[in-house]
PDB file of C-alpha atoms and ligand atoms in Angstrom:
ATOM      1  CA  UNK A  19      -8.071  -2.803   5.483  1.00 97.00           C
ATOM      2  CA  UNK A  20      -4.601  -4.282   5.971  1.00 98.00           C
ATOM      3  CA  UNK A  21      -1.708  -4.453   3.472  1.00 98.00           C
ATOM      4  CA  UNK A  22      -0.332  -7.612   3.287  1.00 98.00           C
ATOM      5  CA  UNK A  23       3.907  -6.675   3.632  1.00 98.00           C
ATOM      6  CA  UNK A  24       5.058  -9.841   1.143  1.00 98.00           C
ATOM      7  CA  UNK A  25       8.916  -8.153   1.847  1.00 98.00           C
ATOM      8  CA  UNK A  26       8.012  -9.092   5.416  1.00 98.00           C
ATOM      9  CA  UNK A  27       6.949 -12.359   5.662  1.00 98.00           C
ATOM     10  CA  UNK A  28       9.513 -13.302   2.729  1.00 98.00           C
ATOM     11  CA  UNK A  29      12.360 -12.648   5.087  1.00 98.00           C
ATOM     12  CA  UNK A  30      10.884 -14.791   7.407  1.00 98.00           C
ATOM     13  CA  UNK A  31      10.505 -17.594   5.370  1.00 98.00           C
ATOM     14  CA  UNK A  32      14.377 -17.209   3.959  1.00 98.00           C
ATOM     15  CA  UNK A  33      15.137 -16.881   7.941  1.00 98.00           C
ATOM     16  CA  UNK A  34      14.070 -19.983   8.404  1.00 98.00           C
ATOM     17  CA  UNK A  35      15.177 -21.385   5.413  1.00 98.00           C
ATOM     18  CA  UNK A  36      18.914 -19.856   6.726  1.00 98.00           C
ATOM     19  CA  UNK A  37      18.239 -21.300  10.236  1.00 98.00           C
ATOM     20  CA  UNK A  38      17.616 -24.207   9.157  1.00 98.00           C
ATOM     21  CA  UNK A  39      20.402 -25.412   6.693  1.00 98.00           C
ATOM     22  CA  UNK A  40      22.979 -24.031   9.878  1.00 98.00           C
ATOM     23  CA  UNK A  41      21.562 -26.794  11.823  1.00 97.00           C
ATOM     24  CA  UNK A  42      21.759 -29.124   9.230  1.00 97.00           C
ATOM     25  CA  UNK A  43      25.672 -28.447   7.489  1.00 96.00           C
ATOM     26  CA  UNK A  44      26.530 -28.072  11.374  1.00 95.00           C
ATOM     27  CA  UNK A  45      27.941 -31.481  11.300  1.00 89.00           C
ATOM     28  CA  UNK A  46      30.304 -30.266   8.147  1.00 91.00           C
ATOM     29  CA  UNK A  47      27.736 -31.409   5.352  1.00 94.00           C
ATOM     30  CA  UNK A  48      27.788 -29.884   2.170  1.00 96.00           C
ATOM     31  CA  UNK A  49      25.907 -26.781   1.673  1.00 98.00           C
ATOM     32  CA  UNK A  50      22.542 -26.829  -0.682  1.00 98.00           C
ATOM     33  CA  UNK A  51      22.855 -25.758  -4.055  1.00 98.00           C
ATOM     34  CA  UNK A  52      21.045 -24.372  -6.932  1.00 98.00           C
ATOM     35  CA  UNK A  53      22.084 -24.281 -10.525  1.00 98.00           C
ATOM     36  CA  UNK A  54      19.869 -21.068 -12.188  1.00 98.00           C
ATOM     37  CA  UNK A  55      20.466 -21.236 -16.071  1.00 98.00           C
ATOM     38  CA  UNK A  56      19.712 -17.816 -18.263  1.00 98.00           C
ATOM     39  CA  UNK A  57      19.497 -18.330 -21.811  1.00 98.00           C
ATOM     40  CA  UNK A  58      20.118 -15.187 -23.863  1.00 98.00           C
ATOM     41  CA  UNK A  59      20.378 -11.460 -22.072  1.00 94.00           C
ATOM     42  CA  UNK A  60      16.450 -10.356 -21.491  1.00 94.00           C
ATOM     43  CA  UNK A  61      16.674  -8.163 -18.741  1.00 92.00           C
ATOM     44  CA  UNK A  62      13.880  -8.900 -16.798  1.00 91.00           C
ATOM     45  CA  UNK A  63      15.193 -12.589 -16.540  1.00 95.00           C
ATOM     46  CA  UNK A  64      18.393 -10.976 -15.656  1.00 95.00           C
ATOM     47  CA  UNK A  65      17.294  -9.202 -12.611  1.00 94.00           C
ATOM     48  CA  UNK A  66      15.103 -12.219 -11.256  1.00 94.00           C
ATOM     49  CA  UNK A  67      18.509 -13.935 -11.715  1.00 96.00           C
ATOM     50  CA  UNK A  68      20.253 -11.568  -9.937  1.00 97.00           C
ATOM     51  CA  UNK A  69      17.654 -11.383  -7.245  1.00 97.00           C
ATOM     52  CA  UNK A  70      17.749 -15.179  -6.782  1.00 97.00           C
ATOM     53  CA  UNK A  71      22.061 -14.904  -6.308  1.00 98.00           C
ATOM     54  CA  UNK A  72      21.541 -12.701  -3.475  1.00 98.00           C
ATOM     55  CA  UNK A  73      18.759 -14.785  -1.637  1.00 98.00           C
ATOM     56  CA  UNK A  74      21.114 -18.057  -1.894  1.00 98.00           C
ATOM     57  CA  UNK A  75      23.698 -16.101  -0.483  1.00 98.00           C
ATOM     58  CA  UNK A  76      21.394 -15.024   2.589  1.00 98.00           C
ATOM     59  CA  UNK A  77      20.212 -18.470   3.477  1.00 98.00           C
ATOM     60  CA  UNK A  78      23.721 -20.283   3.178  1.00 98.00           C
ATOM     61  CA  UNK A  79      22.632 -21.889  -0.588  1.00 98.00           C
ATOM     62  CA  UNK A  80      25.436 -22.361  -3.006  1.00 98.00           C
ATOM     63  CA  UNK A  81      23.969 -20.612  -6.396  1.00 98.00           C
ATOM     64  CA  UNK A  82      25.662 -22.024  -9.372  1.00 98.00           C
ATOM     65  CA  UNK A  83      24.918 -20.123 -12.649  1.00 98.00           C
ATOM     66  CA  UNK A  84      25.381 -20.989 -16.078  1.00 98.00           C
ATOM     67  CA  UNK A  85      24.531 -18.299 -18.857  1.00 98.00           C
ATOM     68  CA  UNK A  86      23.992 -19.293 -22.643  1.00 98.00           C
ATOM     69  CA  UNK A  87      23.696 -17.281 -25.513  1.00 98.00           C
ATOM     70  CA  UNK A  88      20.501 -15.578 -26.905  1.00 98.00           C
ATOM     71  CA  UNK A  89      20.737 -18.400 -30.347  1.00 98.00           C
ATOM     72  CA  UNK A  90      22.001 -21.800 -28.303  1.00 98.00           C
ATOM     73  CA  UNK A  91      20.464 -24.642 -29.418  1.00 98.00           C
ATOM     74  CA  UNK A  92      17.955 -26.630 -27.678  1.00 98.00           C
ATOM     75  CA  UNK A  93      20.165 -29.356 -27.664  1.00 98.00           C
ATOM     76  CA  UNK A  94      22.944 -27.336 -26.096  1.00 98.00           C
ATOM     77  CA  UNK A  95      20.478 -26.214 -23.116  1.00 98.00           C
ATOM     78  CA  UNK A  96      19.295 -30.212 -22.683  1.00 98.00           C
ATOM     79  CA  UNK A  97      22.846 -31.268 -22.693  1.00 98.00           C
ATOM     80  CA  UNK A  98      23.638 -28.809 -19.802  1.00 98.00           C
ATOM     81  CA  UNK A  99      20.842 -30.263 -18.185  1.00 99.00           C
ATOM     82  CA  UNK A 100      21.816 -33.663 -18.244  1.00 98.00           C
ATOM     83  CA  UNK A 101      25.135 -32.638 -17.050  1.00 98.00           C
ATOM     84  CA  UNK A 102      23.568 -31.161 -14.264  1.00 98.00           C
ATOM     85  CA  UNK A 103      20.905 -33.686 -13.342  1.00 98.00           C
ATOM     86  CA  UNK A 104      23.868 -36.169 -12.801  1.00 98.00           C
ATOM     87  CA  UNK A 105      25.749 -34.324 -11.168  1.00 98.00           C
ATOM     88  CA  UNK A 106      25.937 -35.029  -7.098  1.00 97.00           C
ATOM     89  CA  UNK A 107      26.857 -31.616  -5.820  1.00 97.00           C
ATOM     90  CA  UNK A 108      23.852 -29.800  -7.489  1.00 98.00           C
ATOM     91  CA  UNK A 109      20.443 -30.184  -5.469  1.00 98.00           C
ATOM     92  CA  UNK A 110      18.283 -27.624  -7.340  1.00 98.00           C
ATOM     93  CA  UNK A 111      17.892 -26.578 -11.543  1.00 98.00           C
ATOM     94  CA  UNK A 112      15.857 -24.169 -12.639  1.00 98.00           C
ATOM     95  CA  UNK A 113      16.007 -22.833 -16.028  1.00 98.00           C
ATOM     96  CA  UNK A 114      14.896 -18.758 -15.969  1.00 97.00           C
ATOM     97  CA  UNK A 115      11.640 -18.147 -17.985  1.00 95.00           C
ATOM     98  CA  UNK A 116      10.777 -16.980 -21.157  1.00 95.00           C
ATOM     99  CA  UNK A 117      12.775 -19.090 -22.887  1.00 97.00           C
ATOM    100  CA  UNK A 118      14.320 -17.991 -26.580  1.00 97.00           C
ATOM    101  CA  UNK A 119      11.854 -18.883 -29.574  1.00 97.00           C
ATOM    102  CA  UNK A 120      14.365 -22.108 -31.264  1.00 98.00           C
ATOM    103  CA  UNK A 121      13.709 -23.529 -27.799  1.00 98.00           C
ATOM    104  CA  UNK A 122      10.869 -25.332 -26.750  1.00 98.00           C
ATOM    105  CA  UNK A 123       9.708 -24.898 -22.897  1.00 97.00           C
ATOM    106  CA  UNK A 124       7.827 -28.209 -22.358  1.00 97.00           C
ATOM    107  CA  UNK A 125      11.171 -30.415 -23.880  1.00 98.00           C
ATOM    108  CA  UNK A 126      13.143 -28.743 -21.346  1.00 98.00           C
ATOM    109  CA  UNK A 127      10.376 -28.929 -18.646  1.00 98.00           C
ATOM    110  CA  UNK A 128      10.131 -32.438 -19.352  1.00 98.00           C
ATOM    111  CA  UNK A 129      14.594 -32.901 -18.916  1.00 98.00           C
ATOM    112  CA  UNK A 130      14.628 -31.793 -15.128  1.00 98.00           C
ATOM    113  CA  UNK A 131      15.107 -34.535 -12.989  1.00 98.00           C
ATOM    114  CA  UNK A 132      11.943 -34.430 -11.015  1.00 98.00           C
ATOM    115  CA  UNK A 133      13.938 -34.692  -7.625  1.00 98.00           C
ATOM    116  CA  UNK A 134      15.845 -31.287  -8.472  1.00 98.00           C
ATOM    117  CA  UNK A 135      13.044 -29.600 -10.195  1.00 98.00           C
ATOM    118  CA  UNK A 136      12.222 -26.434  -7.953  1.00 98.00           C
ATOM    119  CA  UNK A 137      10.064 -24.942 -10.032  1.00 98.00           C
ATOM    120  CA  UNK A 138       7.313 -27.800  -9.483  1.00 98.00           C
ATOM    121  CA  UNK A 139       7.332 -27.416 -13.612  1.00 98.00           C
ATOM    122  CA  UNK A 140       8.107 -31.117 -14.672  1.00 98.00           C
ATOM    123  CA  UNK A 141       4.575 -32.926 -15.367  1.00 98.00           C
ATOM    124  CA  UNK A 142       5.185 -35.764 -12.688  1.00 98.00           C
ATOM    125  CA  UNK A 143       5.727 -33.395 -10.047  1.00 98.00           C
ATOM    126  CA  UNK A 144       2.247 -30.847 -11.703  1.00 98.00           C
ATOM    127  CA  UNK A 145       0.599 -34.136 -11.509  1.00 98.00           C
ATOM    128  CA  UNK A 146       1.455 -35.313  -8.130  1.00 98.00           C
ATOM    129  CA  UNK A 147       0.674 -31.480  -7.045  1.00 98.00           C
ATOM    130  CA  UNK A 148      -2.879 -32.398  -8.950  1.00 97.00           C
ATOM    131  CA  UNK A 149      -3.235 -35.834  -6.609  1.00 97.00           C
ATOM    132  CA  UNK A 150      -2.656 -33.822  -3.537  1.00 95.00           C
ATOM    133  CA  UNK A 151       0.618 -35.100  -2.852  1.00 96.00           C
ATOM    134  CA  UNK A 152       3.212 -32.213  -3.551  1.00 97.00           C
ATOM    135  CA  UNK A 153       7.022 -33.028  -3.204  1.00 95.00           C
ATOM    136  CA  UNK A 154       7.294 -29.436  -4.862  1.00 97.00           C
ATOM    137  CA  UNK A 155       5.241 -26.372  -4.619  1.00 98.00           C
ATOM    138  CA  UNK A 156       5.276 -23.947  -7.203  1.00 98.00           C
ATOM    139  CA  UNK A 157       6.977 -21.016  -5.792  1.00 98.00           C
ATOM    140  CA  UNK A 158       4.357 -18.253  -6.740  1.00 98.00           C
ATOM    141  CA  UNK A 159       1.530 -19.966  -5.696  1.00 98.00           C
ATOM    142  CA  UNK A 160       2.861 -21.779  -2.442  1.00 98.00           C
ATOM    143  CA  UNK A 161       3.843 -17.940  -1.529  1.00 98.00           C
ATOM    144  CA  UNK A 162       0.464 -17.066  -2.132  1.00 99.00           C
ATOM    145  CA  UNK A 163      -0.655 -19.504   0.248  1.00 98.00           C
ATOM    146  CA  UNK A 164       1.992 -18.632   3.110  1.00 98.00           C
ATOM    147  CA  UNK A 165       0.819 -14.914   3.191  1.00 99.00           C
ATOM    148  CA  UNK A 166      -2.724 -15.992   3.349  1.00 99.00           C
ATOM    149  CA  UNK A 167      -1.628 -18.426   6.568  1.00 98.00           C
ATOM    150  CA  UNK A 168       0.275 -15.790   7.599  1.00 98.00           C
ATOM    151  CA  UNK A 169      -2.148 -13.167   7.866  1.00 98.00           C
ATOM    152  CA  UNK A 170      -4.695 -15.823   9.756  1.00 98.00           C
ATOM    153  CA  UNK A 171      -6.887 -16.067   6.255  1.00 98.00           C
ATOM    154  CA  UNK A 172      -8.863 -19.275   6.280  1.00 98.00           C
ATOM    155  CA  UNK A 173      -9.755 -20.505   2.672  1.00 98.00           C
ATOM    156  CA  UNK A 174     -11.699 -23.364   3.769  1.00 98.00           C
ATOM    157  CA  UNK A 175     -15.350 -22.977   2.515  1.00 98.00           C
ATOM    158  CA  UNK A 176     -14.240 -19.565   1.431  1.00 98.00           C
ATOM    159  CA  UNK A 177     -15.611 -18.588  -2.632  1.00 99.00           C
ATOM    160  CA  UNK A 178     -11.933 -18.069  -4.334  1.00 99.00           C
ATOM    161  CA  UNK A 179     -11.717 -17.094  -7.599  1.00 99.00           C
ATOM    162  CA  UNK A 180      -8.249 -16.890  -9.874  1.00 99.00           C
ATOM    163  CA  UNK A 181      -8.239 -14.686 -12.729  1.00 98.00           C
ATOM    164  CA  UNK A 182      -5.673 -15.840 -15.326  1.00 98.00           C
ATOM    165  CA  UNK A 183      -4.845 -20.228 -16.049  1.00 98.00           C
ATOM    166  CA  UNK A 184      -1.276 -20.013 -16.527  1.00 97.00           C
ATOM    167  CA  UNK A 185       0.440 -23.378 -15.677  1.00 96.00           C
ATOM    168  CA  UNK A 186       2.825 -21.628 -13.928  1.00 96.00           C
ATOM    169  CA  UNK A 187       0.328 -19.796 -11.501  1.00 98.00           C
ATOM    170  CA  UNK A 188      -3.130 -19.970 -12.680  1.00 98.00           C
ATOM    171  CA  UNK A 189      -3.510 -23.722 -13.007  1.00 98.00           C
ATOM    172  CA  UNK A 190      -1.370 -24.882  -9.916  1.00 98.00           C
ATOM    173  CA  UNK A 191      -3.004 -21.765  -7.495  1.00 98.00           C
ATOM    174  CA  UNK A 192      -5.961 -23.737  -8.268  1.00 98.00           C
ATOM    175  CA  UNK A 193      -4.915 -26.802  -6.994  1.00 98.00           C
ATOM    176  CA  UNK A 194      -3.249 -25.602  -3.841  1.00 98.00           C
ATOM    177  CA  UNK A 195      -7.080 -23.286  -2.949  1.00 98.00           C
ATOM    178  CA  UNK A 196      -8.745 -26.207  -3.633  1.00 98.00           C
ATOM    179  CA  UNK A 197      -6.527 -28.567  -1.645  1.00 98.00           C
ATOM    180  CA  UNK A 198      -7.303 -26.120   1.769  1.00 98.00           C
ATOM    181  CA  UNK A 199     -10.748 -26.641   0.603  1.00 98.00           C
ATOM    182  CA  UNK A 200     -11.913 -23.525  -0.908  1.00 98.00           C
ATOM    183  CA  UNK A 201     -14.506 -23.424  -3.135  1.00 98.00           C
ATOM    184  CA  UNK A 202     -12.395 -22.520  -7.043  1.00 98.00           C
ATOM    185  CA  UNK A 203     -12.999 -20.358  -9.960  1.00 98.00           C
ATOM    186  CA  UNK A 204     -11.219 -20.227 -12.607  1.00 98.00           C
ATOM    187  CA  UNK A 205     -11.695 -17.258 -14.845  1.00 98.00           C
ATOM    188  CA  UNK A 206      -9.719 -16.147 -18.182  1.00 98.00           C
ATOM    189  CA  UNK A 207      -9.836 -14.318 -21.347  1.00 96.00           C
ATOM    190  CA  UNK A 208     -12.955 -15.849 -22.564  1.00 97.00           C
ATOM    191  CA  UNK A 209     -14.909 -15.734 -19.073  1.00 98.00           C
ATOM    192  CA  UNK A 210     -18.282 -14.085 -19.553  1.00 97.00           C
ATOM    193  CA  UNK A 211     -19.481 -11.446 -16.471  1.00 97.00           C
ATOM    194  CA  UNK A 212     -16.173 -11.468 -14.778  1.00 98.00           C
ATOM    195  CA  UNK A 213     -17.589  -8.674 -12.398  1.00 98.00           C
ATOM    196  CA  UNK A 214     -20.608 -10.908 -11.089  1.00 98.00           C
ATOM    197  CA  UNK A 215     -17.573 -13.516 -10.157  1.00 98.00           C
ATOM    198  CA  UNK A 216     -15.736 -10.842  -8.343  1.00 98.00           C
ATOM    199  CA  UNK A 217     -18.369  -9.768  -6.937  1.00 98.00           C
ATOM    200  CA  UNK A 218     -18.976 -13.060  -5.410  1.00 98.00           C
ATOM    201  CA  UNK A 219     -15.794 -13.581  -3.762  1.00 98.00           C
ATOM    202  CA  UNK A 220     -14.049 -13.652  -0.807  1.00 99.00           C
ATOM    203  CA  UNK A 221     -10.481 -14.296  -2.268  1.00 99.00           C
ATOM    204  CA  UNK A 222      -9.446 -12.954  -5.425  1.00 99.00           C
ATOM    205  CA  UNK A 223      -6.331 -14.239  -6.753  1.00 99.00           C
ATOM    206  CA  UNK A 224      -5.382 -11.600  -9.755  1.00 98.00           C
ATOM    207  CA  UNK A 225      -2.958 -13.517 -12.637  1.00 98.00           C
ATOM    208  CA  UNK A 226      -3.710 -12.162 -16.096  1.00 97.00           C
ATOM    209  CA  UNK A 227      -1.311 -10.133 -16.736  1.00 97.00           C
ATOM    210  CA  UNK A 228      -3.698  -6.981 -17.209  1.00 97.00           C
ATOM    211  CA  UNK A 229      -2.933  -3.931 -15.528  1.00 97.00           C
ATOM    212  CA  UNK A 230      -5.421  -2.799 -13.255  1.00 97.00           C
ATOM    213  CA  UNK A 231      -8.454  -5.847 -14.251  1.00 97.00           C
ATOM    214  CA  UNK A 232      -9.691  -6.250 -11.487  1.00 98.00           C
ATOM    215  CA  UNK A 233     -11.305  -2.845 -10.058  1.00 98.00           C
ATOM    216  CA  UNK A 234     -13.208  -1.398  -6.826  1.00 98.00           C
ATOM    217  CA  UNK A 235     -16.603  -1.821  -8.232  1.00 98.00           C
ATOM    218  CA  UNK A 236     -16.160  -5.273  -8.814  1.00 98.00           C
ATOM    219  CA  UNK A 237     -15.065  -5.825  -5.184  1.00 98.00           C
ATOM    220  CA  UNK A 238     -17.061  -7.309  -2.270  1.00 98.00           C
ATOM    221  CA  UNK A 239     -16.642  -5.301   0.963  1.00 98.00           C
ATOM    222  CA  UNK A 240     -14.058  -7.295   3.146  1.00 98.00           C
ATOM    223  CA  UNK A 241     -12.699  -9.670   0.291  1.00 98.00           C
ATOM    224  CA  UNK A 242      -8.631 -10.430   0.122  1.00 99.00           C
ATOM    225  CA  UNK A 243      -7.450  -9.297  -3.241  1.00 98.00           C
ATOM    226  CA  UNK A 244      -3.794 -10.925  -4.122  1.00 98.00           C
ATOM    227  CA  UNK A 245      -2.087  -9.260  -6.712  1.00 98.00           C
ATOM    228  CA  UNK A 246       0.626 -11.418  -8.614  1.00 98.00           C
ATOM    229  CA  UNK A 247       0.291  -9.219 -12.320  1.00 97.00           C
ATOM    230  CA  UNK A 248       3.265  -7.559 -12.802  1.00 95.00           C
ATOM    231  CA  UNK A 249       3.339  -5.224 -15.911  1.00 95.00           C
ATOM    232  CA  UNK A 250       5.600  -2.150 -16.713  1.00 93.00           C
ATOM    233  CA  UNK A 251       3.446   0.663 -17.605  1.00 94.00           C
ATOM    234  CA  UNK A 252       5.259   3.623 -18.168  1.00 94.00           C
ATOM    235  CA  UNK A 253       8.244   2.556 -16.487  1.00 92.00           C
ATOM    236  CA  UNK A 254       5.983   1.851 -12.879  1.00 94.00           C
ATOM    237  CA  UNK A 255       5.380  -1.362 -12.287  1.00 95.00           C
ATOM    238  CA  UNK A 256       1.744  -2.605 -11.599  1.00 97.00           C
ATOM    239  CA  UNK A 257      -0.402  -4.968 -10.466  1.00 98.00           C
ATOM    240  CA  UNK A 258      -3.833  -6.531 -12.354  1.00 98.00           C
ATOM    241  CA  UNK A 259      -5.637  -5.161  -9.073  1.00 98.00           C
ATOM    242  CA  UNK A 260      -6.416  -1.465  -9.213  1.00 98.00           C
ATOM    243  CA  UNK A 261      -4.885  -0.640  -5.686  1.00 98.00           C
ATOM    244  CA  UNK A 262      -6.392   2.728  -5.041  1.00 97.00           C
ATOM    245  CA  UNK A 263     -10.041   2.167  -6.091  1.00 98.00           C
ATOM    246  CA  UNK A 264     -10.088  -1.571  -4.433  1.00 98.00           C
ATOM    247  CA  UNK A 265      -7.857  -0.497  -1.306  1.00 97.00           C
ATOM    248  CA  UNK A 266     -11.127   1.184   0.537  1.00 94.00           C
ATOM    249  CA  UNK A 267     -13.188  -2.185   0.111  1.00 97.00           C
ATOM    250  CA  UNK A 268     -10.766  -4.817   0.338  1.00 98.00           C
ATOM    251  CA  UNK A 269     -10.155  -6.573   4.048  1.00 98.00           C
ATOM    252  CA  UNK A 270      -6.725  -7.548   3.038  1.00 98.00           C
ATOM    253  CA  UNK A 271      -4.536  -6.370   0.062  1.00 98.00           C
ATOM    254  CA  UNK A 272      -1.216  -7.024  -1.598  1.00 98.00           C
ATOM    255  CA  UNK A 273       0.560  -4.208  -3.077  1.00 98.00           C
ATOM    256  CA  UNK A 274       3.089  -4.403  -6.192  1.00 98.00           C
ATOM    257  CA  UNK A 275       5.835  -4.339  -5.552  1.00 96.00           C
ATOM    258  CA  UNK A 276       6.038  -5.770  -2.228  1.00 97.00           C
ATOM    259  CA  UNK A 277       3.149  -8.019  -2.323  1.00 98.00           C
ATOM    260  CA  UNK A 278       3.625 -11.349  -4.048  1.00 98.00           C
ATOM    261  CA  UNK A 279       6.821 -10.887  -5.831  1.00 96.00           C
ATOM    262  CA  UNK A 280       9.000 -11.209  -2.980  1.00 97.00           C
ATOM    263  CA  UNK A 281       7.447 -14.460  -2.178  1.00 98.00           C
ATOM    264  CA  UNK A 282       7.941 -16.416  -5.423  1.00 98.00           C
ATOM    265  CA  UNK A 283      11.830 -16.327  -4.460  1.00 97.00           C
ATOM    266  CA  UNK A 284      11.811 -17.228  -0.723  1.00 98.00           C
ATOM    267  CA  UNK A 285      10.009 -20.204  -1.804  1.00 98.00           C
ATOM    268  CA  UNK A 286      11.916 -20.908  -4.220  1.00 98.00           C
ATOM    269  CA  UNK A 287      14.724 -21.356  -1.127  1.00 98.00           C
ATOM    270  CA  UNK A 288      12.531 -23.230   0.746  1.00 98.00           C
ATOM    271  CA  UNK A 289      12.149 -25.729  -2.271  1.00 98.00           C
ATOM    272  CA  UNK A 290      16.233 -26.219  -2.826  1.00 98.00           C
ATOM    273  CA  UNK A 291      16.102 -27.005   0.975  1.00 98.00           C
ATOM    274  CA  UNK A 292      13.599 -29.706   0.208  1.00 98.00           C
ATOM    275  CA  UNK A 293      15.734 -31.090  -2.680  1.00 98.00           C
ATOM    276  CA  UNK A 294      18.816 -30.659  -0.226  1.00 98.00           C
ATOM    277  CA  UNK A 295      17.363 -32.927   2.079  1.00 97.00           C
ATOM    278  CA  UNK A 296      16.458 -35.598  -0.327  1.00 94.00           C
ATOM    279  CA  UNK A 297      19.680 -36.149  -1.866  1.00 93.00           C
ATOM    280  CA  UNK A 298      22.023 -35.532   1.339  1.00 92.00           C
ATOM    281  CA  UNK A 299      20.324 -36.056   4.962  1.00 83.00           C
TER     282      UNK A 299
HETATM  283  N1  GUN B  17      10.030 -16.633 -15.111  1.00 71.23           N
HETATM  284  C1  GUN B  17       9.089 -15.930 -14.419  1.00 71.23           C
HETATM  285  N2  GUN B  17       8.756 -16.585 -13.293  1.00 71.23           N
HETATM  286  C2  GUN B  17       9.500 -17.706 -13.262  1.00 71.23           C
HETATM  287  C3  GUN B  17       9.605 -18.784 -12.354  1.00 71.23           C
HETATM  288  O1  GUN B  17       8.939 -18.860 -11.315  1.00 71.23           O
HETATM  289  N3  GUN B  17      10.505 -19.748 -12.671  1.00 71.23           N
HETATM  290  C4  GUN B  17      11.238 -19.720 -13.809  1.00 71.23           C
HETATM  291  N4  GUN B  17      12.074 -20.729 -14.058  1.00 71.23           N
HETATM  292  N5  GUN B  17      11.168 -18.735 -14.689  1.00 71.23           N
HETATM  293  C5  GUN B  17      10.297 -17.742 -14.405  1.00 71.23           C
END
């Protein structure tokens, strides 16, 4: 059984995301830059924040932030968007997650000029991602997909099942399995015989949000279990795969934290590169 090190390969990836915006502000270009926006003071969103500062600061990105108020209007947060859709010097928005209840997601989804939209949220880019012809990946997913590449896992052919239809991981992890040719489930809250699924699979992509779903007995000997849940549970953090009873059969496991979560941001850096280069080189 291996552990998959998602700390690891994320380095990588913001390595080369580093290397390569050196090589291309060499000739005295403007840096990348990404404009993160927090509405209101929840303190998960405030660490991912935080987190996402330091890894534009590693690979050379400019990070712009702009923090409103728990109550602002929807109207002030699409305003701020416009701003920053027109303005030049900004390459990447993204707009932290959950959002405060007076504001609604899929309005401000919908404002993001596709071209700066790293989050692969806004529905031309989800649909293009649906056509098989990404000009975004979703961060958490398209991580997913780099630690499976990295650690040689084919998907092609392969029985993959998701747990959990999220359009922010569910939905588009989907997409990407089935555009490497893997054979998709879907599963959710009101999937009957989970287990016989499970059981049936070679990659298990866990995404429900339910701490410790998916357990050893519903495992097939050799499968690769990836772990994006992420729940507080008595102030440790865990996963929606049971690590310690599904660690013995798995071929391949990713642990939380350390698994996924480091990946969502690197690709996240990978993404503002991609806007960089569309609106400068
Ligand atoms: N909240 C949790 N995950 C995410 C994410 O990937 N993007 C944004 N914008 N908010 C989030």
């Amino acid at each position: 059984m291996t552990v998959i090190d998602g700390k690891a390969v994320s380095a990588k990836v913001k390595t080369e995301v580093a290397e390569e915006i050196k090589v291309l502000c060499s000739g005295g270009k403007r840096a990348p830059s990404l404009a993160v926006v927090l509405v209101g003071d929840d303190p998960a969103s405030q660490v991912y924040v935080r987190n996402k500062k330091k890894a534009c600061e590693l690979c050379g990105i400019t990070s712009l932030e702009y923090l409103l108020g728990g109550d602002a209007s929807e109207s002030e947060l699409l305003e701020l968007i416009n701003r920053l859709n027109s303005d030049p010097e900004v390459d990447g928005i993204l707009v932290q997650m959950p959002l405060p209840r007076q504001i609604d997601a899929s309005n401000v989804t919908k404002a993001i000029d596709p071209s700066k939209d790293v989050d692969a949220f806004h529905p031309e880019n989800v649909g293009k991602l649906f056509l098989g012809a990404p000009e975004f990946l979703p961060c958490t997913p398209a991580g997913v997909m780099r630690l499976l590449k990295e650690y040689g896992i084919e998907v092609c052919g392969k029985n993959c099942l998701v747990v959990g239809r999220s359009n922010i991981v569910g939905k588009p992890m989907a997409a990407l399995l089935l555009a490497e040719n893997g054979t998709v489930t879907v599963a959710h809250s009101k999937t009957k015989d989970l287990k016989s699924l499970a059981q049936n699979a070679d990659i298990i992509v866990a995404a429900c949000g339910r701490p410790g779903m998916i357990a050893g007995d519903m495992v097939k000997p050799g499968a690769v279990l990836i772990d994006v849940g992420i729940t507080r549970v008595d102030g440790a953090l865990k996963g929606d795969v049971d690590f310690d009873s599904c660690a013995e059969k798995a071929g391949f496991i990713t642990p939380v934290p350390g698994g996924v979560g480091p990946m969502t941001i690197a690709m996240l850096m990978k993404n503002t590169l991609a806007a960089y280069k569309k609106h400068v080189c």
